[in-house]
PDB file of C-alpha atoms in Angstrom:
ATOM      1  CA  MET A 707     -25.503   4.278  62.360  1.00 88.00           C
ATOM      2  CA  ASP A 708     -25.891   0.869  60.777  1.00 95.00           C
ATOM      3  CA  PRO A 709     -28.937  -1.069  62.012  1.00 96.00           C
ATOM      4  CA  LEU A 710     -28.666  -3.915  64.496  1.00 98.00           C
ATOM      5  CA  ILE A 711     -29.924  -7.497  64.190  1.00 97.00           C
ATOM      6  CA  VAL A 712     -30.716  -9.884  67.034  1.00 97.00           C
ATOM      7  CA  THR A 713     -30.409 -13.642  66.555  1.00 97.00           C
ATOM      8  CA  ALA A 714     -30.866 -16.750  68.651  1.00 96.00           C
ATOM      9  CA  VAL A 715     -27.673 -18.806  68.919  1.00 95.00           C
ATOM     10  CA  LEU A 716     -28.057 -22.531  68.319  1.00 95.00           C
ATOM     11  CA  ASP A 717     -25.944 -25.266  69.860  1.00 96.00           C
ATOM     12  CA  PRO A 718     -22.743 -26.153  67.950  1.00 96.00           C
ATOM     13  CA  ALA A 719     -24.064 -29.431  66.493  1.00 97.00           C
ATOM     14  CA  ALA A 720     -27.202 -27.763  65.116  1.00 98.00           C
ATOM     15  CA  ARG A 721     -25.202 -24.836  63.732  1.00 96.00           C
ATOM     16  CA  GLU A 722     -22.812 -27.213  61.964  1.00 97.00           C
ATOM     17  CA  TYR A 723     -25.678 -29.187  60.423  1.00 97.00           C
ATOM     18  CA  PHE A 724     -27.392 -26.064  59.100  1.00 98.00           C
ATOM     19  CA  ASP A 725     -24.066 -24.515  58.011  1.00 97.00           C
ATOM     20  CA  ARG A 726     -23.240 -27.649  56.020  1.00 97.00           C
ATOM     21  CA  LEU A 727     -26.552 -27.259  54.168  1.00 97.00           C
ATOM     22  CA  ARG A 728     -25.914 -23.534  53.630  1.00 96.00           C
ATOM     23  CA  ARG A 729     -22.461 -24.212  52.175  1.00 96.00           C
ATOM     24  CA  ALA A 730     -23.941 -26.802  49.811  1.00 96.00           C
ATOM     25  CA  HIS A 731     -27.085 -24.921  48.733  1.00 96.00           C
ATOM     26  CA  PHE A 732     -26.796 -21.175  49.396  1.00 92.00           C
ATOM     27  CA  PRO A 733     -25.281 -19.117  46.552  1.00 89.00           C
ATOM     28  CA  ALA A 734     -21.657 -18.619  47.645  1.00 85.00           C
ATOM     29  CA  GLU A 735     -21.644 -14.906  46.776  1.00 85.00           C
ATOM     30  CA  ARG A 736     -24.582 -14.366  49.169  1.00 85.00           C
ATOM     31  CA  ASN A 737     -23.559 -16.710  51.976  1.00 82.00           C
ATOM     32  CA  HIS A 738     -21.896 -14.176  54.288  1.00 81.00           C
ATOM     33  CA  LEU A 739     -23.138 -15.733  57.532  1.00 86.00           C
ATOM     34  CA  SER A 740     -23.324 -18.956  59.406  1.00 88.00           C
ATOM     35  CA  ALA A 741     -26.707 -20.471  60.209  1.00 92.00           C
ATOM     36  CA  HIS A 742     -28.817 -18.232  62.417  1.00 92.00           C
ATOM     37  CA  VAL A 743     -32.330 -17.585  63.716  1.00 96.00           C
ATOM     38  CA  THR A 744     -33.215 -13.926  63.220  1.00 96.00           C
ATOM     39  CA  LEU A 745     -35.413 -12.524  65.978  1.00 97.00           C
ATOM     40  CA  PHE A 746     -35.202  -8.832  64.979  1.00 97.00           C
ATOM     41  CA  HIS A 747     -34.111  -7.545  61.578  1.00 95.00           C
ATOM     42  CA  ARG A 748     -33.615  -3.832  62.068  1.00 96.00           C
ATOM     43  CA  LEU A 749     -33.082  -2.176  65.425  1.00 97.00           C
ATOM     44  CA  PRO A 750     -31.581   1.317  65.675  1.00 97.00           C
ATOM     45  CA  GLY A 751     -27.787   1.214  65.748  1.00 96.00           C
ATOM     46  CA  ASP A 752     -27.533   4.106  68.179  1.00 96.00           C
ATOM     47  CA  HIS A 753     -29.300   2.027  70.863  1.00 96.00           C
ATOM     48  CA  GLY A 754     -26.678  -0.739  70.877  1.00 96.00           C
ATOM     49  CA  PRO A 755     -25.732  -0.465  74.573  1.00 96.00           C
ATOM     50  CA  ALA A 756     -29.362  -0.616  75.738  1.00 96.00           C
ATOM     51  CA  ILE A 757     -30.128  -3.518  73.388  1.00 97.00           C
ATOM     52  CA  GLY A 758     -27.031  -5.405  74.552  1.00 96.00           C
ATOM     53  CA  ALA A 759     -27.965  -4.868  78.204  1.00 96.00           C
ATOM     54  CA  ALA A 760     -31.466  -6.234  77.575  1.00 96.00           C
ATOM     55  CA  LEU A 761     -30.067  -9.271  75.769  1.00 96.00           C
ATOM     56  CA  GLY A 762     -27.632  -9.962  78.596  1.00 94.00           C
ATOM     57  CA  ALA A 763     -30.462  -9.894  81.111  1.00 93.00           C
ATOM     58  CA  THR A 764     -32.806 -12.002  78.966  1.00 88.00           C
ATOM     59  CA  ALA A 765     -30.796 -14.812  77.393  1.00 69.00           C
ATOM     60  CA  VAL A 766     -31.495 -18.252  78.822  1.00 80.00           C
ATOM     61  CA  PRO A 767     -30.833 -21.691  77.348  1.00 93.00           C
ATOM     62  CA  LEU A 768     -33.976 -23.316  76.005  1.00 95.00           C
ATOM     63  CA  ASP A 769     -35.091 -26.091  73.692  1.00 97.00           C
ATOM     64  CA  VAL A 770     -36.299 -25.399  70.158  1.00 97.00           C
ATOM     65  CA  ARG A 771     -38.117 -27.950  68.020  1.00 98.00           C
ATOM     66  CA  VAL A 772     -37.123 -28.212  64.366  1.00 98.00           C
ATOM     67  CA  SER A 773     -40.666 -28.870  63.163  1.00 98.00           C
ATOM     68  CA  GLY A 774     -40.626 -28.880  59.373  1.00 98.00           C
ATOM     69  CA  VAL A 775     -39.069 -27.925  56.062  1.00 98.00           C
ATOM     70  CA  ARG A 776     -40.565 -24.859  54.360  1.00 98.00           C
ATOM     71  CA  LEU A 777     -40.353 -23.831  50.716  1.00 98.00           C
ATOM     72  CA  LEU A 778     -39.683 -20.087  50.513  1.00 96.00           C
ATOM     73  CA  GLY A 779     -40.277 -19.798  46.777  1.00 96.00           C
ATOM     74  CA  ARG A 780     -36.641 -19.111  45.913  1.00 97.00           C
ATOM     75  CA  GLY A 781     -35.179 -20.955  48.878  1.00 97.00           C
ATOM     76  CA  VAL A 782     -35.697 -23.411  51.718  1.00 98.00           C
ATOM     77  CA  ALA A 783     -35.820 -23.043  55.496  1.00 98.00           C
ATOM     78  CA  PHE A 784     -36.337 -25.252  58.515  1.00 98.00           C
ATOM     79  CA  ASP A 785     -39.244 -24.114  60.691  1.00 98.00           C
ATOM     80  CA  LEU A 786     -38.636 -23.829  64.421  1.00 98.00           C
ATOM     81  CA  GLU A 787     -41.120 -23.946  67.284  1.00 97.00           C
ATOM     82  CA  SER A 788     -40.538 -22.889  70.862  1.00 96.00           C
ATOM     83  CA  ALA A 789     -43.103 -21.287  73.144  1.00 95.00           C
ATOM     84  CA  GLU A 790     -40.227 -20.117  75.368  1.00 95.00           C
ATOM     85  CA  LEU A 791     -38.321 -18.470  72.524  1.00 95.00           C
ATOM     86  CA  ALA A 792     -41.523 -16.902  71.181  1.00 94.00           C
ATOM     87  CA  ALA A 793     -42.265 -15.480  74.644  1.00 94.00           C
ATOM     88  CA  LEU A 794     -38.699 -14.200  75.008  1.00 95.00           C
ATOM     89  CA  ARG A 795     -38.998 -12.453  71.630  1.00 95.00           C
ATOM     90  CA  ALA A 796     -42.431 -11.017  72.492  1.00 94.00           C
ATOM     91  CA  GLY A 797     -41.069  -9.565  75.733  1.00 95.00           C
ATOM     92  CA  LEU A 798     -38.199  -7.876  73.908  1.00 96.00           C
ATOM     93  CA  ALA A 799     -40.616  -6.602  71.248  1.00 96.00           C
ATOM     94  CA  ARG A 800     -42.781  -4.971  73.914  1.00 95.00           C
ATOM     95  CA  ARG A 801     -39.698  -3.382  75.464  1.00 95.00           C
ATOM     96  CA  TRP A 802     -38.414  -2.075  72.118  1.00 96.00           C
ATOM     97  CA  ASP A 803     -41.792  -1.247  70.574  1.00 95.00           C
ATOM     98  CA  PRO A 804     -40.932   2.358  69.582  1.00 95.00           C
ATOM     99  CA  TRP A 805     -37.873   1.110  67.676  1.00 95.00           C
ATOM    100  CA  LEU A 806     -39.474  -1.741  65.723  1.00 96.00           C
ATOM    101  CA  SER A 807     -39.800  -1.740  61.945  1.00 93.00           C
ATOM    102  CA  ALA A 808     -42.988  -3.026  60.319  1.00 92.00           C
ATOM    103  CA  GLN A 809     -41.188  -6.313  59.612  1.00 91.00           C
ATOM    104  CA  ASP A 810     -40.206  -6.702  63.264  1.00 95.00           C
ATOM    105  CA  ARG A 811     -43.714  -5.834  64.496  1.00 92.00           C
ATOM    106  CA  GLY A 812     -45.248  -8.721  62.553  1.00 84.00           C
ATOM    107  CA  LEU A 813     -45.664 -12.250  63.787  1.00 71.00           C
ATOM    108  CA  ARG A 814     -42.426 -14.193  63.491  1.00 77.00           C
ATOM    109  CA  ARG A 815     -42.244 -17.660  62.043  1.00 91.00           C
ATOM    110  CA  LEU A 816     -38.929 -18.717  63.473  1.00 95.00           C
ATOM    111  CA  HIS A 817     -36.716 -20.519  60.992  1.00 97.00           C
ATOM    112  CA  VAL A 818     -33.203 -21.239  59.755  1.00 97.00           C
ATOM    113  CA  THR A 819     -32.711 -20.471  56.068  1.00 96.00           C
ATOM    114  CA  VAL A 820     -30.436 -22.971  54.313  1.00 97.00           C
ATOM    115  CA  GLN A 821     -31.027 -21.743  50.757  1.00 97.00           C
ATOM    116  CA  ASN A 822     -32.158 -18.417  49.276  1.00 95.00           C
ATOM    117  CA  LYS A 823     -32.122 -16.404  46.047  1.00 94.00           C
ATOM    118  CA  VAL A 824     -32.048 -19.449  43.745  1.00 97.00           C
ATOM    119  CA  ASP A 825     -34.222 -20.490  40.815  1.00 97.00           C
ATOM    120  CA  PRO A 826     -37.605 -21.744  42.115  1.00 98.00           C
ATOM    121  CA  ALA A 827     -37.056 -25.153  40.487  1.00 98.00           C
ATOM    122  CA  VAL A 828     -33.771 -25.553  42.386  1.00 98.00           C
ATOM    123  CA  ALA A 829     -35.508 -24.599  45.631  1.00 98.00           C
ATOM    124  CA  ARG A 830     -38.371 -27.040  44.976  1.00 98.00           C
ATOM    125  CA  ALA A 831     -35.889 -29.862  44.362  1.00 98.00           C
ATOM    126  CA  LEU A 832     -34.037 -29.203  47.640  1.00 98.00           C
ATOM    127  CA  HIS A 833     -37.312 -28.868  49.515  1.00 98.00           C
ATOM    128  CA  GLU A 834     -38.532 -32.209  48.181  1.00 98.00           C
ATOM    129  CA  ASP A 835     -35.223 -33.869  49.064  1.00 97.00           C
ATOM    130  CA  LEU A 836     -35.120 -32.506  52.634  1.00 98.00           C
ATOM    131  CA  ALA A 837     -38.838 -33.043  53.277  1.00 98.00           C
ATOM    132  CA  ALA A 838     -38.701 -36.671  52.122  1.00 97.00           C
ATOM    133  CA  GLY A 839     -36.389 -37.689  54.938  1.00 90.00           C
ATOM    134  CA  PHE A 840     -37.551 -35.181  57.536  1.00 98.00           C
ATOM    135  CA  ALA A 841     -38.347 -36.126  61.118  1.00 98.00           C
ATOM    136  CA  PRO A 842     -38.723 -33.417  63.793  1.00 98.00           C
ATOM    137  CA  TRP A 843     -35.934 -33.044  66.339  1.00 98.00           C
ATOM    138  CA  THR A 844     -34.922 -30.722  69.146  1.00 98.00           C
ATOM    139  CA  VAL A 845     -31.958 -28.347  69.257  1.00 98.00           C
ATOM    140  CA  ARG A 846     -30.788 -26.048  72.011  1.00 96.00           C
ATOM    141  CA  CYS A 847     -30.790 -22.266  71.894  1.00 96.00           C
ATOM    142  CA  THR A 848     -27.700 -21.403  73.919  1.00 95.00           C
ATOM    143  CA  GLY A 849     -28.033 -17.629  73.955  1.00 94.00           C
ATOM    144  CA  LEU A 850     -28.621 -14.501  71.890  1.00 96.00           C
ATOM    145  CA  ALA A 851     -26.334 -12.516  69.605  1.00 96.00           C
ATOM    146  CA  LEU A 852     -26.250  -8.903  68.445  1.00 97.00           C
ATOM    147  CA  TRP A 853     -24.997  -7.960  64.980  1.00 97.00           C
ATOM    148  CA  ARG A 854     -24.449  -4.784  62.978  1.00 97.00           C
ATOM    149  CA  TYR A 855     -25.824  -4.961  59.431  1.00 95.00           C
ATOM    150  CA  LEU A 856     -23.230  -3.768  56.914  1.00 91.00           C
ATOM    151  CA  GLY A 857     -25.321  -3.944  53.726  1.00 85.00           C
ATOM    152  CA  GLY A 858     -24.659  -7.671  53.166  1.00 80.00           C
ATOM    153  CA  PRO A 859     -22.167  -9.043  55.673  1.00 85.00           C
ATOM    154  CA  TRP A 860     -22.891  -8.720  59.372  1.00 92.00           C
ATOM    155  CA  GLU A 861     -20.417  -7.663  62.036  1.00 95.00           C
ATOM    156  CA  ALA A 862     -20.608  -9.380  65.438  1.00 96.00           C
ATOM    157  CA  VAL A 863     -21.296  -6.891  68.231  1.00 96.00           C
ATOM    158  CA  GLY A 864     -21.851  -9.275  71.143  1.00 95.00           C
ATOM    159  CA  GLU A 865     -22.979 -12.716  72.219  1.00 95.00           C
ATOM    160  CA  TYR A 866     -25.089 -13.260  75.328  1.00 95.00           C
ATOM    161  CA  PRO A 867     -24.940 -16.882  76.480  1.00 92.00           C
ATOM    162  CA  GLY A 868     -27.606 -18.271  78.745  1.00 75.00           C
TER     163      GLY A 868
END
């Protein structure tokens, strides 16, 4: 079965802001998704019901601080900080430990990618532009979402509001 992805769902205003940046700066042929915060990249597809049940029991609204603009080399992301979201993710990681990939076992720097797979000079220019006017702000995580990875696009499996 196709692997599953878990994301944090941001409030509509935050999603629209980040989506606007993605539409402007993400290569159109690669921009299959709206703005998202990936918590887990590759969970086993055959465990979908158990993963969904855990997400439904775990999702709670919480605040997330947009703390900085990060250069990814060939893209740009906004860094996010939330002790509550980090703890929520850590609890799920402990629960799903046997299923985690090496990538999902590592420490997570939560972020929203607004540009990727571009020439490094293009990424540096966007980073400089966004960083010049940056001031931290707070957004709301309104729940969690489960997706099936289809080799590029993602298919929504479920959303678990807080």
